[in-house]
mmCIF file of C-alpha atoms and ligand atoms in Angstrom:
data_model
loop_
_atom_site.group_PDB
_atom_site.id
_atom_site.type_symbol
_atom_site.label_atom_id
_atom_site.label_comp_id
_atom_site.label_asym_id
_atom_site.label_seq_id
_atom_site.Cartn_x
_atom_site.Cartn_y
_atom_site.Cartn_z
ATOM 1 C CA MET S 1 -15.535 -13.171 13.087
ATOM 2 C CA THR S 2 -14.203 -9.701 12.450
ATOM 3 C CA ALA S 3 -11.464 -8.273 14.617
ATOM 4 C CA GLU S 4 -12.389 -4.918 16.148
ATOM 5 C CA THR S 5 -9.168 -3.247 15.179
ATOM 6 C CA ALA S 6 -6.809 -4.198 12.390
ATOM 7 C CA THR S 7 -3.104 -4.333 13.156
ATOM 8 C CA VAL S 8 -0.756 -1.904 11.417
ATOM 9 C CA ALA S 9 0.436 -4.722 9.141
ATOM 10 C CA GLU S 10 -3.136 -5.665 8.268
ATOM 11 C CA GLU S 11 -3.940 -2.029 7.505
ATOM 12 C CA GLU S 12 -0.959 -1.883 5.139
ATOM 13 C CA TYR S 13 -2.203 -4.938 3.255
ATOM 14 C CA LEU S 14 -5.798 -3.686 3.140
ATOM 15 C CA GLN S 15 -4.527 -0.402 1.772
ATOM 16 C CA THR S 16 -2.525 -2.149 -0.942
ATOM 17 C CA LEU S 17 -5.519 -4.295 -1.900
ATOM 18 C CA PHE S 18 -7.707 -1.200 -2.104
ATOM 19 C CA TRP S 19 -5.107 0.501 -4.246
ATOM 20 C CA LEU S 20 -5.018 -2.458 -6.671
ATOM 21 C CA GLN S 21 -8.794 -2.500 -6.897
ATOM 22 C CA GLU S 22 -8.927 1.238 -7.529
ATOM 23 C CA ALA S 23 -6.286 1.004 -10.275
ATOM 24 C CA GLY S 24 -8.280 -1.765 -11.972
ATOM 25 C CA LEU S 25 -5.642 -4.420 -11.253
ATOM 26 C CA PRO S 26 -6.634 -7.928 -10.048
ATOM 27 C CA MET S 27 -6.556 -8.364 -6.248
ATOM 28 C CA THR S 28 -4.279 -11.400 -6.092
ATOM 29 C CA GLY S 29 -1.458 -12.495 -3.798
ATOM 30 C CA ALA S 30 0.947 -12.122 -6.728
ATOM 31 C CA ASN S 31 0.008 -8.484 -7.269
ATOM 32 C CA VAL S 32 0.153 -7.738 -3.535
ATOM 33 C CA SER S 33 3.595 -9.298 -3.365
ATOM 34 C CA ARG S 34 4.727 -7.242 -6.356
ATOM 35 C CA ALA S 35 3.189 -4.062 -4.982
ATOM 36 C CA MET S 36 4.645 -4.393 -1.501
ATOM 37 C CA GLN S 37 7.919 -5.928 -2.682
ATOM 38 C CA LEU S 38 7.447 -8.830 -0.282
ATOM 39 C CA SER S 39 8.050 -12.537 -0.804
ATOM 40 C CA ALA S 40 5.179 -14.830 -1.798
ATOM 41 C CA PRO S 41 5.296 -16.826 1.496
ATOM 42 C CA THR S 42 5.133 -13.625 3.558
ATOM 43 C CA VAL S 43 2.133 -12.390 1.593
ATOM 44 C CA HIS S 44 0.491 -15.821 1.715
ATOM 45 C CA GLU S 45 0.681 -15.862 5.496
ATOM 46 C CA MET S 46 -0.769 -12.368 5.885
ATOM 47 C CA VAL S 47 -3.540 -12.997 3.363
ATOM 48 C CA GLY S 48 -4.481 -16.022 5.485
ATOM 49 C CA ARG S 49 -4.611 -13.824 8.568
ATOM 50 C CA LEU S 50 -6.780 -11.230 6.811
ATOM 51 C CA GLU S 51 -9.159 -14.015 5.837
ATOM 52 C CA ARG S 52 -9.315 -15.414 9.388
ATOM 53 C CA ASP S 53 -9.936 -11.938 10.770
ATOM 54 C CA GLY S 54 -12.872 -11.502 8.399
ATOM 55 C CA TYR S 55 -11.516 -8.756 6.142
ATOM 56 C CA ILE S 56 -11.304 -10.704 2.890
ATOM 57 C CA THR S 57 -12.533 -13.834 1.161
ATOM 58 C CA ARG S 58 -10.635 -15.896 -1.385
ATOM 59 C CA GLY S 59 -12.228 -17.474 -4.442
ATOM 60 C CA THR S 60 -11.207 -20.792 -5.973
ATOM 61 C CA ASP S 61 -9.336 -18.805 -8.649
ATOM 62 C CA ARG S 62 -7.265 -17.199 -5.820
ATOM 63 C CA ALA S 63 -8.932 -13.850 -6.441
ATOM 64 C CA ILE S 64 -9.257 -11.828 -3.245
ATOM 65 C CA ALA S 65 -12.441 -9.913 -2.421
ATOM 66 C CA PHE S 66 -13.172 -7.561 0.481
ATOM 67 C CA THR S 67 -15.839 -8.426 3.017
ATOM 68 C CA ASP S 68 -17.966 -5.442 4.120
ATOM 69 C CA SER S 69 -15.711 -5.050 7.137
ATOM 70 C CA GLY S 70 -12.574 -5.275 4.997
ATOM 71 C CA ALA S 71 -13.865 -2.679 2.534
ATOM 72 C CA GLU S 72 -14.753 -0.352 5.405
ATOM 73 C CA HIS S 73 -11.319 -0.696 7.017
ATOM 74 C CA ALA S 74 -9.533 -0.284 3.679
ATOM 75 C CA GLU S 75 -11.513 2.824 2.761
ATOM 76 C CA GLY S 76 -10.837 4.263 6.203
ATOM 77 C CA ILE S 77 -7.073 3.846 6.041
ATOM 78 C CA VAL S 78 -6.887 5.145 2.470
ATOM 79 C CA ARG S 79 -9.053 8.151 3.380
ATOM 80 C CA ARG S 80 -6.857 9.002 6.375
ATOM 81 C CA HIS S 81 -3.693 8.631 4.287
ATOM 82 C CA ARG S 82 -4.895 11.059 1.630
ATOM 83 C CA LEU S 83 -6.346 13.469 4.151
ATOM 84 C CA ILE S 84 -3.062 13.600 6.084
ATOM 85 C CA GLU S 85 -1.133 14.235 2.857
ATOM 86 C CA ARG S 86 -3.444 17.114 1.954
ATOM 87 C CA PHE S 87 -3.198 18.547 5.465
ATOM 88 C CA LEU S 88 0.603 18.371 5.400
ATOM 89 C CA THR S 89 0.855 20.199 2.046
ATOM 90 C CA ASP S 90 -1.924 22.767 2.411
ATOM 91 C CA VAL S 91 -1.830 23.545 6.120
ATOM 92 C CA LEU S 92 1.774 22.825 7.107
ATOM 93 C CA GLY S 93 3.421 23.722 3.785
ATOM 94 C CA VAL S 94 5.316 20.453 3.337
ATOM 95 C CA PRO S 95 6.283 19.906 -0.362
ATOM 96 C CA TRP S 96 4.025 17.344 -2.073
ATOM 97 C CA ASP S 97 6.905 14.993 -2.819
ATOM 98 C CA GLU S 98 7.682 14.656 0.898
ATOM 99 C CA VAL S 99 4.307 13.803 2.417
ATOM 100 C CA HIS S 100 3.684 10.185 1.423
ATOM 101 C CA GLU S 101 6.033 8.502 3.875
ATOM 102 C CA GLU S 102 4.887 10.823 6.678
ATOM 103 C CA ALA S 103 1.283 9.829 5.956
ATOM 104 C CA GLU S 104 2.297 6.150 5.987
ATOM 105 C CA ARG S 105 3.435 6.610 9.568
ATOM 106 C CA LEU S 106 0.608 8.836 10.831
ATOM 107 C CA GLU S 107 -2.377 7.090 9.224
ATOM 108 C CA HIS S 108 -2.392 4.198 11.707
ATOM 109 C CA ALA S 109 -2.483 6.361 14.805
ATOM 110 C CA MET S 110 -5.209 8.852 14.033
ATOM 111 C CA SER S 111 -8.377 9.152 16.130
ATOM 112 C CA PRO S 112 -11.763 9.933 14.540
ATOM 113 C CA VAL S 113 -11.756 13.288 16.357
ATOM 114 C CA LEU S 114 -8.439 14.315 14.802
ATOM 115 C CA GLU S 115 -9.676 13.119 11.408
ATOM 116 C CA GLU S 116 -12.708 15.434 11.733
ATOM 117 C CA ARG S 117 -10.512 18.379 12.634
ATOM 118 C CA MET S 118 -8.096 17.725 9.779
ATOM 119 C CA LEU S 119 -10.998 17.455 7.356
ATOM 120 C CA ALA S 120 -12.248 20.838 8.516
ATOM 121 C CA ALA S 121 -8.750 22.310 8.129
ATOM 122 C CA ILE S 122 -8.320 21.346 4.453
ATOM 123 C CA GLY S 123 -11.381 23.287 3.281
ATOM 124 C CA ASN S 124 -12.792 22.188 -0.050
ATOM 125 C CA ALA S 125 -9.927 19.951 -1.166
ATOM 126 C CA LYS S 126 -11.281 16.681 -2.529
ATOM 127 C CA THR S 127 -8.039 14.833 -3.325
ATOM 128 C CA CYS S 128 -4.621 14.174 -1.879
ATOM 129 C CA PRO S 129 -1.878 16.393 -3.373
ATOM 130 C CA HIS S 130 -1.191 13.645 -5.943
ATOM 131 C CA GLY S 131 -4.768 13.629 -7.241
ATOM 132 C CA HIS S 132 -6.294 10.620 -5.446
ATOM 133 C CA PRO S 133 -9.844 11.137 -4.124
ATOM 134 C CA ILE S 134 -10.095 11.381 -0.347
ATOM 135 C CA VAL S 135 -13.595 9.895 -0.407
ATOM 136 C CA ALA S 136 -13.611 6.417 -1.962
ATOM 137 C CA GLY S 137 -15.395 6.112 -5.282
ATOM 138 C CA ALA S 138 -14.856 9.719 -6.406
ATOM 139 C CA ARG S 139 -12.038 8.775 -8.772
ATOM 140 C CA LEU S 140 -12.075 10.463 -12.196
ATOM 141 C CA GLN S 141 -11.196 8.369 -15.227
ATOM 142 C CA GLY S 142 -7.910 9.361 -16.791
ATOM 143 C CA VAL S 143 -5.559 7.952 -19.431
ATOM 144 C CA PRO S 144 -1.828 7.216 -19.100
ATOM 145 C CA LEU S 145 0.321 10.141 -20.248
ATOM 146 C CA ALA S 146 2.385 7.496 -22.098
ATOM 147 C CA ASP S 147 -0.524 6.967 -24.552
ATOM 148 C CA VAL S 148 -1.141 10.607 -25.460
ATOM 149 C CA GLU S 149 -0.270 11.760 -28.983
ATOM 150 C CA VAL S 150 1.969 14.686 -29.896
ATOM 151 C CA GLY S 151 0.030 17.931 -30.105
ATOM 152 C CA ALA S 152 -2.639 16.971 -27.581
ATOM 153 C CA SER S 153 -3.396 19.226 -24.636
ATOM 154 C CA VAL S 154 -3.310 17.542 -21.246
ATOM 155 C CA ARG S 155 -4.218 18.263 -17.643
ATOM 156 C CA ILE S 156 -2.255 16.262 -15.068
ATOM 157 C CA LEU S 157 -4.899 14.376 -13.118
ATOM 158 C CA ARG S 158 -3.061 11.964 -10.816
ATOM 159 C CA PHE S 159 0.232 10.280 -9.990
ATOM 160 C CA GLU S 160 -0.766 6.615 -9.776
ATOM 161 C CA ASN S 161 2.388 5.552 -7.953
ATOM 162 C CA GLU S 162 3.237 7.556 -4.847
ATOM 163 C CA ALA S 163 6.614 5.986 -4.104
ATOM 164 C CA GLU S 164 8.635 8.940 -2.863
ATOM 165 C CA ASP S 165 11.632 8.431 -5.133
ATOM 166 C CA LEU S 166 9.228 8.651 -8.054
ATOM 167 C CA LEU S 167 7.522 11.737 -6.617
ATOM 168 C CA HIS S 168 10.919 13.430 -6.179
ATOM 169 C CA TYR S 169 11.683 12.655 -9.844
ATOM 170 C CA LEU S 170 8.348 14.087 -11.000
ATOM 171 C CA LYS S 171 8.798 17.235 -8.959
ATOM 172 C CA ALA S 172 12.354 17.714 -10.249
ATOM 173 C CA SER S 173 11.018 17.234 -13.800
ATOM 174 C CA GLY S 174 8.569 20.095 -13.274
ATOM 175 C CA VAL S 175 5.404 17.996 -13.473
ATOM 176 C CA GLU S 176 2.741 19.218 -11.048
ATOM 177 C CA PRO S 177 -0.698 17.787 -10.254
ATOM 178 C CA GLY S 178 -3.408 19.893 -11.894
ATOM 179 C CA MET S 179 -0.952 21.402 -14.388
ATOM 180 C CA ASP S 180 -2.065 22.179 -17.968
ATOM 181 C CA ALA S 181 0.369 21.452 -20.778
ATOM 182 C CA THR S 182 0.766 20.425 -24.420
ATOM 183 C CA LEU S 183 2.558 17.223 -25.377
ATOM 184 C CA THR S 184 5.238 18.376 -27.799
ATOM 185 C CA GLU S 185 7.481 15.354 -28.251
ATOM 186 C CA ARG S 186 7.454 11.633 -27.599
ATOM 187 C CA ASP S 187 10.023 8.939 -28.374
ATOM 188 C CA ASP S 188 11.599 5.858 -26.772
ATOM 189 C CA ALA S 189 13.554 7.954 -24.285
ATOM 190 C CA LYS S 190 11.189 10.735 -23.234
ATOM 191 C CA VAL S 191 7.800 12.375 -23.194
ATOM 192 C CA VAL S 192 8.041 16.168 -23.344
ATOM 193 C CA LEU S 193 5.399 18.619 -22.150
ATOM 194 C CA ARG S 194 5.271 22.338 -22.779
ATOM 195 C CA VAL S 195 3.669 24.022 -19.805
ATOM 196 C CA ALA S 196 1.395 27.054 -20.176
ATOM 197 C CA ASP S 197 4.226 29.398 -19.016
ATOM 198 C CA GLY S 198 6.437 28.143 -21.887
ATOM 199 C CA SER S 199 8.746 25.925 -19.810
ATOM 200 C CA LEU S 200 9.425 22.312 -20.831
ATOM 201 C CA SER S 201 9.060 19.215 -18.641
ATOM 202 C CA ALA S 202 10.338 15.805 -19.700
ATOM 203 C CA VAL S 203 9.804 12.382 -18.121
ATOM 204 C CA THR S 204 10.746 8.876 -19.251
ATOM 205 C CA PRO S 205 8.058 6.766 -20.984
ATOM 206 C CA SER S 206 7.923 4.363 -18.017
ATOM 207 C CA VAL S 207 7.243 7.257 -15.640
ATOM 208 C CA ALA S 208 4.667 8.624 -18.122
ATOM 209 C CA GLU S 209 2.930 5.266 -17.705
ATOM 210 C CA THR S 210 2.252 6.166 -14.053
ATOM 211 C CA VAL S 211 0.874 9.665 -14.717
ATOM 212 C CA SER S 212 -2.867 9.843 -15.414
ATOM 213 C CA VAL S 213 -4.093 12.773 -17.458
ATOM 214 C CA ILE S 214 -7.192 14.194 -19.100
ATOM 215 C CA ALA S 215 -6.192 14.607 -22.748
ATOM 216 C CA ASP S 216 -7.693 16.292 -25.810
ATOM 217 C CA PRO S 217 -7.667 14.488 -28.166
ATOM 218 C CA SER S 218 -7.749 11.498 -25.833
ATOM 219 C CA PRO S 219 -6.438 7.969 -26.394
ATOM 220 C CA PRO S 220 -8.786 5.153 -25.249
ATOM 221 C CA PRO S 221 -8.834 4.385 -21.480
ATOM 222 C CA ARG S 222 -6.444 1.653 -20.390
ATOM 223 C CA THR S 223 -5.434 0.081 -17.090
ATOM 224 C CA ALA S 224 -1.844 0.899 -16.186
ATOM 225 C CA LEU S 225 0.659 -1.922 -16.481
ATOM 226 C CA PRO S 226 1.474 -3.392 -13.052
ATOM 227 C CA GLU S 227 5.170 -3.837 -13.879
ATOM 228 C CA GLN S 228 5.621 -0.192 -14.643
ATOM 229 C CA LEU S 229 3.777 0.894 -11.555
ATOM 230 C CA VAL S 230 6.539 -0.610 -9.439
ATOM 231 C CA LEU S 231 9.264 1.859 -10.245
ATOM 232 C CA GLY S 232 10.048 2.861 -6.723
ATOM 233 C CA GLN S 233 10.733 0.677 -3.738
ATOM 234 C CA ARG S 234 7.084 -0.218 -3.664
ATOM 235 C CA TYR S 235 3.786 1.202 -4.708
ATOM 236 C CA GLY S 236 2.882 4.371 -3.040
ATOM 237 C CA ARG S 237 -0.772 4.371 -2.156
HETATM 238 ZN ZN1 LIG B 301 0.605 8.656 -0.364
HETATM 239 ZN ZN1 LIG B 302 -1.242 11.099 -2.342
#
């Protein structure tokens, strides 16, 4: 049986599971617990509830899979989250490193009518301000900035981790979604980009692991490392 409406807690878990799936990481209790920075027993209990409510199934190998209802709920909450973020930046002028936590609060309370109106208000925007597609499945393949070689040109595609402390760091470093740059230096301590206007932006290699780019020449595609995606308090989704 599928519950008509998911609770806020269930929506948070469904969102995290969706995020793992989208990032190419296994949907397991261990990864959920790492992503949400919650204890294994807490996650175990909620995963059981999600299963009873008909949102997920669990295989013998402990792998979690969405049911149709679970996938629909997860896509809905993720879509509203990204839409709210885009609305806050583009329509209300909130800086992009300050919208994630606001969206976390608002996404659970939004009616379909308000969602329609917000969608109309953001015009042609197809992603959240951090580069994640508003409509599920429209995700472009990128490579981790950490893999790109010196001399390559890059376009910043997406910040994979939206934890706000990480977003503040990226903004302070001068890295912007959609920005074009050349990778000029890379060592154990930093990755340095020269932006088209001549300014330099530097981030640590572990942060560069969480930044997806389109690069030319491009390193081979690779799934981000789960450990390095948990730099902030928890994954941002
Ligand atoms: Zn977010
Ligand atoms: Zn976002």
